[in-house]
PDB file of C-alpha atoms in Angstrom:
ATOM      1  CA  GLU A   1       7.365   0.763  16.560  1.00  0.00           C
ATOM      2  CA  LEU A   2       4.917   2.804  14.551  1.00  0.00           C
ATOM      3  CA  LYS A   3       1.312   1.652  14.717  1.00  0.00           C
ATOM      4  CA  VAL A   4      -1.422   2.975  12.460  1.00  0.00           C
ATOM      5  CA  GLU A   5      -5.062   2.517  13.366  1.00  0.00           C
ATOM      6  CA  GLN A   6      -8.030   3.264  11.202  1.00  0.00           C
ATOM      7  CA  ASN A   7     -11.632   3.372  12.208  1.00  0.00           C
ATOM      8  CA  PRO A   8     -14.107   2.303  11.372  1.00  0.00           C
ATOM      9  CA  LEU A   9     -12.886  -0.805   9.579  1.00  0.00           C
ATOM     10  CA  PHE A  10     -16.258  -1.264   7.904  1.00  0.00           C
ATOM     11  CA  LEU A  11     -18.592   1.520   6.897  1.00  0.00           C
ATOM     12  CA  SER A  12     -21.943   1.167   5.189  1.00  0.00           C
ATOM     13  CA  MET A  13     -23.639   4.401   4.263  1.00  0.00           C
ATOM     14  CA  GLN A  14     -26.393   5.703   2.057  1.00  0.00           C
ATOM     15  CA  GLU A  15     -25.870   7.811  -0.986  1.00  0.00           C
ATOM     16  CA  GLY A  16     -26.012  11.488  -0.215  1.00  0.00           C
ATOM     17  CA  LYS A  17     -24.752  11.157   3.358  1.00  0.00           C
ATOM     18  CA  ASN A  18     -21.549  12.468   4.894  1.00  0.00           C
ATOM     19  CA  TYR A  19     -19.053  10.527   6.957  1.00  0.00           C
ATOM     20  CA  THR A  20     -15.488  10.638   8.240  1.00  0.00           C
ATOM     21  CA  ILE A  21     -12.811   7.954   8.401  1.00  0.00           C
ATOM     22  CA  TYR A  22     -10.150   8.383  11.071  1.00  0.00           C
ATOM     23  CA  CYS A  23      -6.498   7.443  11.005  1.00  0.00           C
ATOM     24  CA  ASN A  24      -4.454   7.595  14.208  1.00  0.00           C
ATOM     25  CA  TYR A  25      -0.765   6.849  14.438  1.00  0.00           C
ATOM     26  CA  SER A  26       1.500   6.264  17.376  1.00  0.00           C
ATOM     27  CA  THR A  27       4.800   8.062  16.703  1.00  0.00           C
ATOM     28  CA  THR A  28       5.787  11.399  15.264  1.00  0.00           C
ATOM     29  CA  SER A  29       5.550  11.684  11.516  1.00  0.00           C
ATOM     30  CA  ASP A  30       4.744  14.533   9.171  1.00  0.00           C
ATOM     31  CA  ARG A  31       3.971  12.488   6.098  1.00  0.00           C
ATOM     32  CA  LEU A  32       0.718  10.680   5.616  1.00  0.00           C
ATOM     33  CA  TYR A  33      -0.830   9.134   2.538  1.00  0.00           C
ATOM     34  CA  TRP A  34      -4.335   7.989   1.615  1.00  0.00           C
ATOM     35  CA  TYR A  35      -4.926   5.230  -0.909  1.00  0.00           C
ATOM     36  CA  ARG A  36      -7.993   3.683  -2.461  1.00  0.00           C
ATOM     37  CA  GLN A  37      -8.297   0.003  -3.419  1.00  0.00           C
ATOM     38  CA  ASP A  38     -11.176  -1.440  -5.447  1.00  0.00           C
ATOM     39  CA  PRO A  39     -11.881  -5.175  -4.999  1.00  0.00           C
ATOM     40  CA  GLY A  40      -9.241  -7.295  -6.706  1.00  0.00           C
ATOM     41  CA  LYS A  41      -7.408  -4.217  -7.922  1.00  0.00           C
ATOM     42  CA  SER A  42      -4.287  -2.242  -7.176  1.00  0.00           C
ATOM     43  CA  LEU A  43      -3.930   0.687  -4.790  1.00  0.00           C
ATOM     44  CA  GLU A  44      -4.406   4.181  -6.126  1.00  0.00           C
ATOM     45  CA  SER A  45      -2.896   7.214  -4.452  1.00  0.00           C
ATOM     46  CA  LEU A  46      -5.482   9.775  -3.345  1.00  0.00           C
ATOM     47  CA  PHE A  47      -3.705  12.294  -1.147  1.00  0.00           C
ATOM     48  CA  VAL A  48      -0.252  13.126   0.175  1.00  0.00           C
ATOM     49  CA  LEU A  49      -0.303  15.204   3.367  1.00  0.00           C
ATOM     50  CA  LEU A  50       3.055  16.678   4.305  1.00  0.00           C
ATOM     51  CA  SER A  51       2.588  19.139   7.128  1.00  0.00           C
ATOM     52  CA  ASN A  52       0.517  19.949  10.161  1.00  0.00           C
ATOM     53  CA  GLY A  53      -2.779  21.452   9.147  1.00  0.00           C
ATOM     54  CA  ALA A  54      -2.545  20.215   5.562  1.00  0.00           C
ATOM     55  CA  VAL A  55      -5.911  19.857   3.875  1.00  0.00           C
ATOM     56  CA  LYS A  56      -6.486  18.463   0.409  1.00  0.00           C
ATOM     57  CA  GLN A  57      -9.704  17.960  -1.511  1.00  0.00           C
ATOM     58  CA  GLU A  58     -10.585  15.987  -4.584  1.00  0.00           C
ATOM     59  CA  GLY A  59     -14.229  15.757  -5.570  1.00  0.00           C
ATOM     60  CA  ARG A  60     -16.269  14.430  -2.664  1.00  0.00           C
ATOM     61  CA  LEU A  61     -13.205  13.477  -0.604  1.00  0.00           C
ATOM     62  CA  MET A  62     -11.278  15.760   1.701  1.00  0.00           C
ATOM     63  CA  ALA A  63      -8.254  14.735   3.761  1.00  0.00           C
ATOM     64  CA  SER A  64      -6.629  16.582   6.627  1.00  0.00           C
ATOM     65  CA  LEU A  65      -3.629  16.080   8.890  1.00  0.00           C
ATOM     66  CA  ASP A  66      -3.068  17.102  12.506  1.00  0.00           C
ATOM     67  CA  THR A  67       0.476  16.053  13.367  1.00  0.00           C
ATOM     68  CA  LYS A  68       0.159  17.174  16.988  1.00  0.00           C
ATOM     69  CA  ALA A  69      -2.818  14.902  17.557  1.00  0.00           C
ATOM     70  CA  ARG A  70      -1.261  12.272  15.246  1.00  0.00           C
ATOM     71  CA  LEU A  71      -4.553  12.133  13.420  1.00  0.00           C
ATOM     72  CA  SER A  72      -5.688  12.280   9.836  1.00  0.00           C
ATOM     73  CA  THR A  73      -9.269  12.318   8.626  1.00  0.00           C
ATOM     74  CA  LEU A  74     -10.816  11.435   5.303  1.00  0.00           C
ATOM     75  CA  HIS A  75     -14.175  13.142   4.976  1.00  0.00           C
ATOM     76  CA  ILE A  76     -16.744  11.971   2.480  1.00  0.00           C
ATOM     77  CA  THR A  77     -19.350  14.463   1.354  1.00  0.00           C
ATOM     78  CA  ALA A  78     -22.646  13.413  -0.267  1.00  0.00           C
ATOM     79  CA  ALA A  79     -21.455   9.882  -0.921  1.00  0.00           C
ATOM     80  CA  VAL A  80     -22.114   8.190  -4.239  1.00  0.00           C
ATOM     81  CA  HIS A  81     -21.955   4.482  -5.109  1.00  0.00           C
ATOM     82  CA  ASP A  82     -18.712   4.943  -7.072  1.00  0.00           C
ATOM     83  CA  LEU A  83     -16.910   5.744  -3.827  1.00  0.00           C
ATOM     84  CA  SER A  84     -17.390   2.158  -2.617  1.00  0.00           C
ATOM     85  CA  ALA A  85     -13.875   0.786  -2.063  1.00  0.00           C
ATOM     86  CA  THR A  86     -11.356   0.128   0.697  1.00  0.00           C
ATOM     87  CA  TYR A  87      -9.459   3.191   1.893  1.00  0.00           C
ATOM     88  CA  PHE A  88      -6.020   2.913   3.476  1.00  0.00           C
ATOM     89  CA  CYS A  89      -3.994   5.478   5.298  1.00  0.00           C
ATOM     90  CA  ALA A  90      -0.241   5.018   5.449  1.00  0.00           C
ATOM     91  CA  VAL A  91       2.335   6.805   7.563  1.00  0.00           C
ATOM     92  CA  ASP A  92       6.016   7.277   6.872  1.00  0.00           C
ATOM     93  CA  SER A  93       7.710   5.603   9.808  1.00  0.00           C
ATOM     94  CA  SER A  94      10.926   7.648   9.886  1.00  0.00           C
ATOM     95  CA  GLY A  95      11.221  10.435   7.337  1.00  0.00           C
ATOM     96  CA  GLY A  96      13.114   9.499   4.215  1.00  0.00           C
ATOM     97  CA  SER A  97      13.350   5.825   4.985  1.00  0.00           C
ATOM     98  CA  GLU A  98      10.860   4.887   2.308  1.00  0.00           C
ATOM     99  CA  LYS A  99       9.015   2.697   4.770  1.00  0.00           C
ATOM    100  CA  LEU A 100       5.282   3.189   4.934  1.00  0.00           C
ATOM    101  CA  VAL A 101       3.185   1.547   7.621  1.00  0.00           C
ATOM    102  CA  PHE A 102      -0.382   0.985   6.488  1.00  0.00           C
ATOM    103  CA  GLY A 103      -3.576   0.976   8.497  1.00  0.00           C
ATOM    104  CA  LYS A 104      -5.865  -2.023   8.174  1.00  0.00           C
ATOM    105  CA  GLY A 105      -8.128  -0.232   5.741  1.00  0.00           C
ATOM    106  CA  THR A 106     -11.725   0.953   5.887  1.00  0.00           C
ATOM    107  CA  LYS A 107     -14.108  -0.914   3.634  1.00  0.00           C
ATOM    108  CA  LEU A 108     -16.691   1.603   2.485  1.00  0.00           C
ATOM    109  CA  THR A 109     -19.974   0.501   0.941  1.00  0.00           C
ATOM    110  CA  VAL A 110     -22.279   3.187  -0.391  1.00  0.00           C
ATOM    111  CA  ASN A 111     -25.820   1.974  -0.847  1.00  0.00           C
ATOM    112  CA  PRO A 112     -28.304   3.562  -3.252  1.00  0.00           C
TER     113      PRO A 112
ATOM    114  CA  ASP B   1       1.914   1.865 -21.194  1.00  0.00           C
ATOM    115  CA  THR B   2       1.505   0.466 -17.698  1.00  0.00           C
ATOM    116  CA  ALA B   3       3.594   2.300 -15.106  1.00  0.00           C
ATOM    117  CA  VAL B   4       4.329  -0.614 -12.733  1.00  0.00           C
ATOM    118  CA  SER B   5       3.778  -4.049 -14.202  1.00  0.00           C
ATOM    119  CA  GLN B   6       3.977  -7.376 -12.459  1.00  0.00           C
ATOM    120  CA  THR B   7       3.911 -10.898 -13.843  1.00  0.00           C
ATOM    121  CA  PRO B   8       2.250 -13.231 -13.399  1.00  0.00           C
ATOM    122  CA  LYS B   9      -1.111 -11.897 -12.246  1.00  0.00           C
ATOM    123  CA  TYR B  10      -2.095 -15.268 -10.789  1.00  0.00           C
ATOM    124  CA  LEU B  11       0.190 -18.001  -9.531  1.00  0.00           C
ATOM    125  CA  VAL B  12      -1.071 -21.341  -8.235  1.00  0.00           C
ATOM    126  CA  THR B  13       1.523 -23.802  -7.050  1.00  0.00           C
ATOM    127  CA  GLN B  14       2.117 -26.629  -4.624  1.00  0.00           C
ATOM    128  CA  MET B  15       3.897 -26.536  -1.317  1.00  0.00           C
ATOM    129  CA  GLY B  16       7.625 -26.959  -1.590  1.00  0.00           C
ATOM    130  CA  ASN B  17       7.940 -25.433  -5.048  1.00  0.00           C
ATOM    131  CA  ASP B  18      10.103 -22.442  -5.940  1.00  0.00           C
ATOM    132  CA  LYS B  19       8.553 -19.534  -7.848  1.00  0.00           C
ATOM    133  CA  SER B  20       9.415 -16.025  -9.013  1.00  0.00           C
ATOM    134  CA  ILE B  21       7.414 -12.859  -9.517  1.00  0.00           C
ATOM    135  CA  LYS B  22       8.737 -10.137 -11.791  1.00  0.00           C
ATOM    136  CA  CYS B  23       8.214  -6.404 -11.584  1.00  0.00           C
ATOM    137  CA  GLU B  24       9.148  -3.577 -13.895  1.00  0.00           C
ATOM    138  CA  GLN B  25       8.484   0.154 -13.702  1.00  0.00           C
ATOM    139  CA  ASN B  26       8.809   2.687 -16.515  1.00  0.00           C
ATOM    140  CA  LEU B  27       8.371   5.790 -14.361  1.00  0.00           C
ATOM    141  CA  GLY B  28      12.050   6.468 -13.908  1.00  0.00           C
ATOM    142  CA  HIS B  29      11.697   5.995 -10.158  1.00  0.00           C
ATOM    143  CA  ASP B  30      14.676   5.283  -7.921  1.00  0.00           C
ATOM    144  CA  THR B  31      12.990   3.150  -5.311  1.00  0.00           C
ATOM    145  CA  MET B  32      11.059  -0.094  -5.621  1.00  0.00           C
ATOM    146  CA  TYR B  33       9.250  -2.193  -3.061  1.00  0.00           C
ATOM    147  CA  TRP B  34       7.556  -5.477  -2.399  1.00  0.00           C
ATOM    148  CA  TYR B  35       4.458  -5.484  -0.195  1.00  0.00           C
ATOM    149  CA  LYS B  36       2.403  -8.451   0.965  1.00  0.00           C
ATOM    150  CA  GLN B  37      -1.370  -8.176   1.389  1.00  0.00           C
ATOM    151  CA  ASP B  38      -2.883 -10.990   3.406  1.00  0.00           C
ATOM    152  CA  SER B  39      -6.401 -12.395   3.316  1.00  0.00           C
ATOM    153  CA  LYS B  40      -7.575  -9.675   5.703  1.00  0.00           C
ATOM    154  CA  LYS B  41      -6.288  -7.010   3.308  1.00  0.00           C
ATOM    155  CA  PHE B  42      -3.471  -6.029   5.687  1.00  0.00           C
ATOM    156  CA  LEU B  43      -0.527  -4.555   3.759  1.00  0.00           C
ATOM    157  CA  LYS B  44       3.006  -4.956   5.024  1.00  0.00           C
ATOM    158  CA  ILE B  45       6.299  -3.992   3.496  1.00  0.00           C
ATOM    159  CA  MET B  46       8.743  -6.782   2.772  1.00  0.00           C
ATOM    160  CA  PHE B  47      11.639  -5.189   0.918  1.00  0.00           C
ATOM    161  CA  SER B  48      12.729  -1.885  -0.519  1.00  0.00           C
ATOM    162  CA  TYR B  49      15.494  -1.178  -3.021  1.00  0.00           C
ATOM    163  CA  ASN B  50      16.955   2.187  -3.955  1.00  0.00           C
ATOM    164  CA  ASN B  51      19.026   2.241  -7.142  1.00  0.00           C
ATOM    165  CA  LYS B  52      19.552  -1.523  -6.932  1.00  0.00           C
ATOM    166  CA  GLU B  53      20.642  -1.354  -3.299  1.00  0.00           C
ATOM    167  CA  LEU B  54      18.638  -3.111  -0.592  1.00  0.00           C
ATOM    168  CA  ILE B  55      17.557  -0.556   2.018  1.00  0.00           C
ATOM    169  CA  ILE B  56      14.674  -2.215   3.814  1.00  0.00           C
ATOM    170  CA  ASN B  57      14.531  -5.870   4.678  1.00  0.00           C
ATOM    171  CA  GLU B  58      11.712  -6.583   7.077  1.00  0.00           C
ATOM    172  CA  THR B  59      11.465  -9.756   9.125  1.00  0.00           C
ATOM    173  CA  VAL B  60      10.747 -11.938   6.159  1.00  0.00           C
ATOM    174  CA  PRO B  61      11.795 -15.626   5.991  1.00  0.00           C
ATOM    175  CA  ASN B  62      15.046 -16.314   4.158  1.00  0.00           C
ATOM    176  CA  ARG B  63      13.019 -18.240   1.598  1.00  0.00           C
ATOM    177  CA  PHE B  64      12.129 -14.847   0.112  1.00  0.00           C
ATOM    178  CA  SER B  65      14.925 -13.308  -1.912  1.00  0.00           C
ATOM    179  CA  PRO B  66      14.546 -10.085  -3.874  1.00  0.00           C
ATOM    180  CA  LYS B  67      16.782  -9.234  -6.790  1.00  0.00           C
ATOM    181  CA  SER B  68      17.165  -5.909  -8.550  1.00  0.00           C
ATOM    182  CA  PRO B  69      19.206  -6.176 -11.751  1.00  0.00           C
ATOM    183  CA  ASP B  70      18.669  -2.469 -12.432  1.00  0.00           C
ATOM    184  CA  LYS B  71      16.618   0.319 -10.906  1.00  0.00           C
ATOM    185  CA  ALA B  72      13.657  -0.395 -13.198  1.00  0.00           C
ATOM    186  CA  HIS B  73      13.293  -4.029 -12.133  1.00  0.00           C
ATOM    187  CA  LEU B  74      12.707  -5.770  -8.847  1.00  0.00           C
ATOM    188  CA  ASN B  75      11.993  -9.491  -8.822  1.00  0.00           C
ATOM    189  CA  LEU B  76      10.950 -11.691  -5.937  1.00  0.00           C
ATOM    190  CA  HIS B  77      12.012 -15.318  -5.706  1.00  0.00           C
ATOM    191  CA  ILE B  78      10.391 -17.604  -3.165  1.00  0.00           C
ATOM    192  CA  ASN B  79      11.865 -20.986  -2.238  1.00  0.00           C
ATOM    193  CA  SER B  80      10.085 -23.918  -0.637  1.00  0.00           C
ATOM    194  CA  LEU B  81       6.656 -22.329  -0.750  1.00  0.00           C
ATOM    195  CA  GLU B  82       4.393 -22.813   2.256  1.00  0.00           C
ATOM    196  CA  LEU B  83       0.625 -22.546   2.663  1.00  0.00           C
ATOM    197  CA  GLY B  84       1.070 -19.354   4.676  1.00  0.00           C
ATOM    198  CA  ASP B  85       2.726 -17.659   1.718  1.00  0.00           C
ATOM    199  CA  SER B  86      -0.647 -17.453  -0.011  1.00  0.00           C
ATOM    200  CA  ALA B  87      -1.383 -13.744  -0.413  1.00  0.00           C
ATOM    201  CA  VAL B  88      -1.374 -10.938  -2.932  1.00  0.00           C
ATOM    202  CA  TYR B  89       2.081  -9.529  -3.526  1.00  0.00           C
ATOM    203  CA  PHE B  90       2.295  -5.947  -4.717  1.00  0.00           C
ATOM    204  CA  CYS B  91       5.262  -4.328  -6.323  1.00  0.00           C
ATOM    205  CA  ALA B  92       5.494  -0.545  -6.005  1.00  0.00           C
ATOM    206  CA  SER B  93       7.835   2.261  -6.919  1.00  0.00           C
ATOM    207  CA  SER B  94       8.422   5.872  -5.923  1.00  0.00           C
ATOM    208  CA  ARG B  95      10.772   8.727  -6.492  1.00  0.00           C
ATOM    209  CA  GLN B  96      13.288   8.900  -3.687  1.00  0.00           C
ATOM    210  CA  THR B  97      11.467  10.057  -0.590  1.00  0.00           C
ATOM    211  CA  GLY B  98      12.898  12.751   1.585  1.00  0.00           C
ATOM    212  CA  VAL B  99      13.236  14.775  -1.615  1.00  0.00           C
ATOM    213  CA  ASN B 100       9.871  14.784  -3.282  1.00  0.00           C
ATOM    214  CA  ASN B 101       7.645  12.879  -0.841  1.00  0.00           C
ATOM    215  CA  SER B 102       6.043  11.143  -3.765  1.00  0.00           C
ATOM    216  CA  PRO B 103       3.404   8.489  -3.144  1.00  0.00           C
ATOM    217  CA  LEU B 104       3.913   4.864  -4.024  1.00  0.00           C
ATOM    218  CA  HIS B 105       2.755   3.688  -7.431  1.00  0.00           C
ATOM    219  CA  PHE B 106       1.527   0.127  -7.148  1.00  0.00           C
ATOM    220  CA  GLY B 107       1.425  -2.681  -9.663  1.00  0.00           C
ATOM    221  CA  ASN B 108      -1.735  -4.730 -10.115  1.00  0.00           C
ATOM    222  CA  GLY B 109      -0.601  -7.435  -7.746  1.00  0.00           C
ATOM    223  CA  THR B 110       0.194 -11.126  -8.044  1.00  0.00           C
ATOM    224  CA  ARG B 111      -2.265 -13.438  -6.333  1.00  0.00           C
ATOM    225  CA  LEU B 112      -0.239 -16.382  -5.067  1.00  0.00           C
ATOM    226  CA  THR B 113      -2.095 -19.519  -3.984  1.00  0.00           C
ATOM    227  CA  VAL B 114      -0.137 -22.348  -2.435  1.00  0.00           C
ATOM    228  CA  THR B 115      -1.932 -25.692  -2.256  1.00  0.00           C
TER     229      THR B 115
END
């Protein structure tokens, strides 16, 4: 059974700092997704990573995928308050089955 | 022009009641889902339908019954509600994976509280 682990689960950081959120998964998969959820809101898709070595960037966020290590990272550069949210990674459990297994989420708080 | 819309947004009901949540998507997607998010924010898939056909049915109590009258709608009916059913239920849709690898598009969620 596929397990997806994120760490840290809680992250408090100052504006202007850099940090990385990690997402490990237990079985082979070459599709990984990152989502953002604001409190009381829906989930918004951030990145879709489809192959080993994939790297995608949007603003201050950059996501990467290493399928051999079964690891994805979400790197935050020069954090700003607006990035405060919960970030989820999700892994496709068996290609084409439309079944995503989500990590427990990382609650990010960016302090001024 | 909301892409994935769920109703109601909030649902407060007593134990033992039966309730339904409705979901509609106007994205032309083939696949729709129900996810449950518990009080610790953990998200878990419950059901998935592709073109009205049930393709994923996780270990969910029989009291939960999804219905998809067409590929744009996926409703969730819950019988004999229990306290443990309290959660936020998210509907989502996607283009058929394995072809386009599209992400899920989520609705705004239905916060169910069972008292």
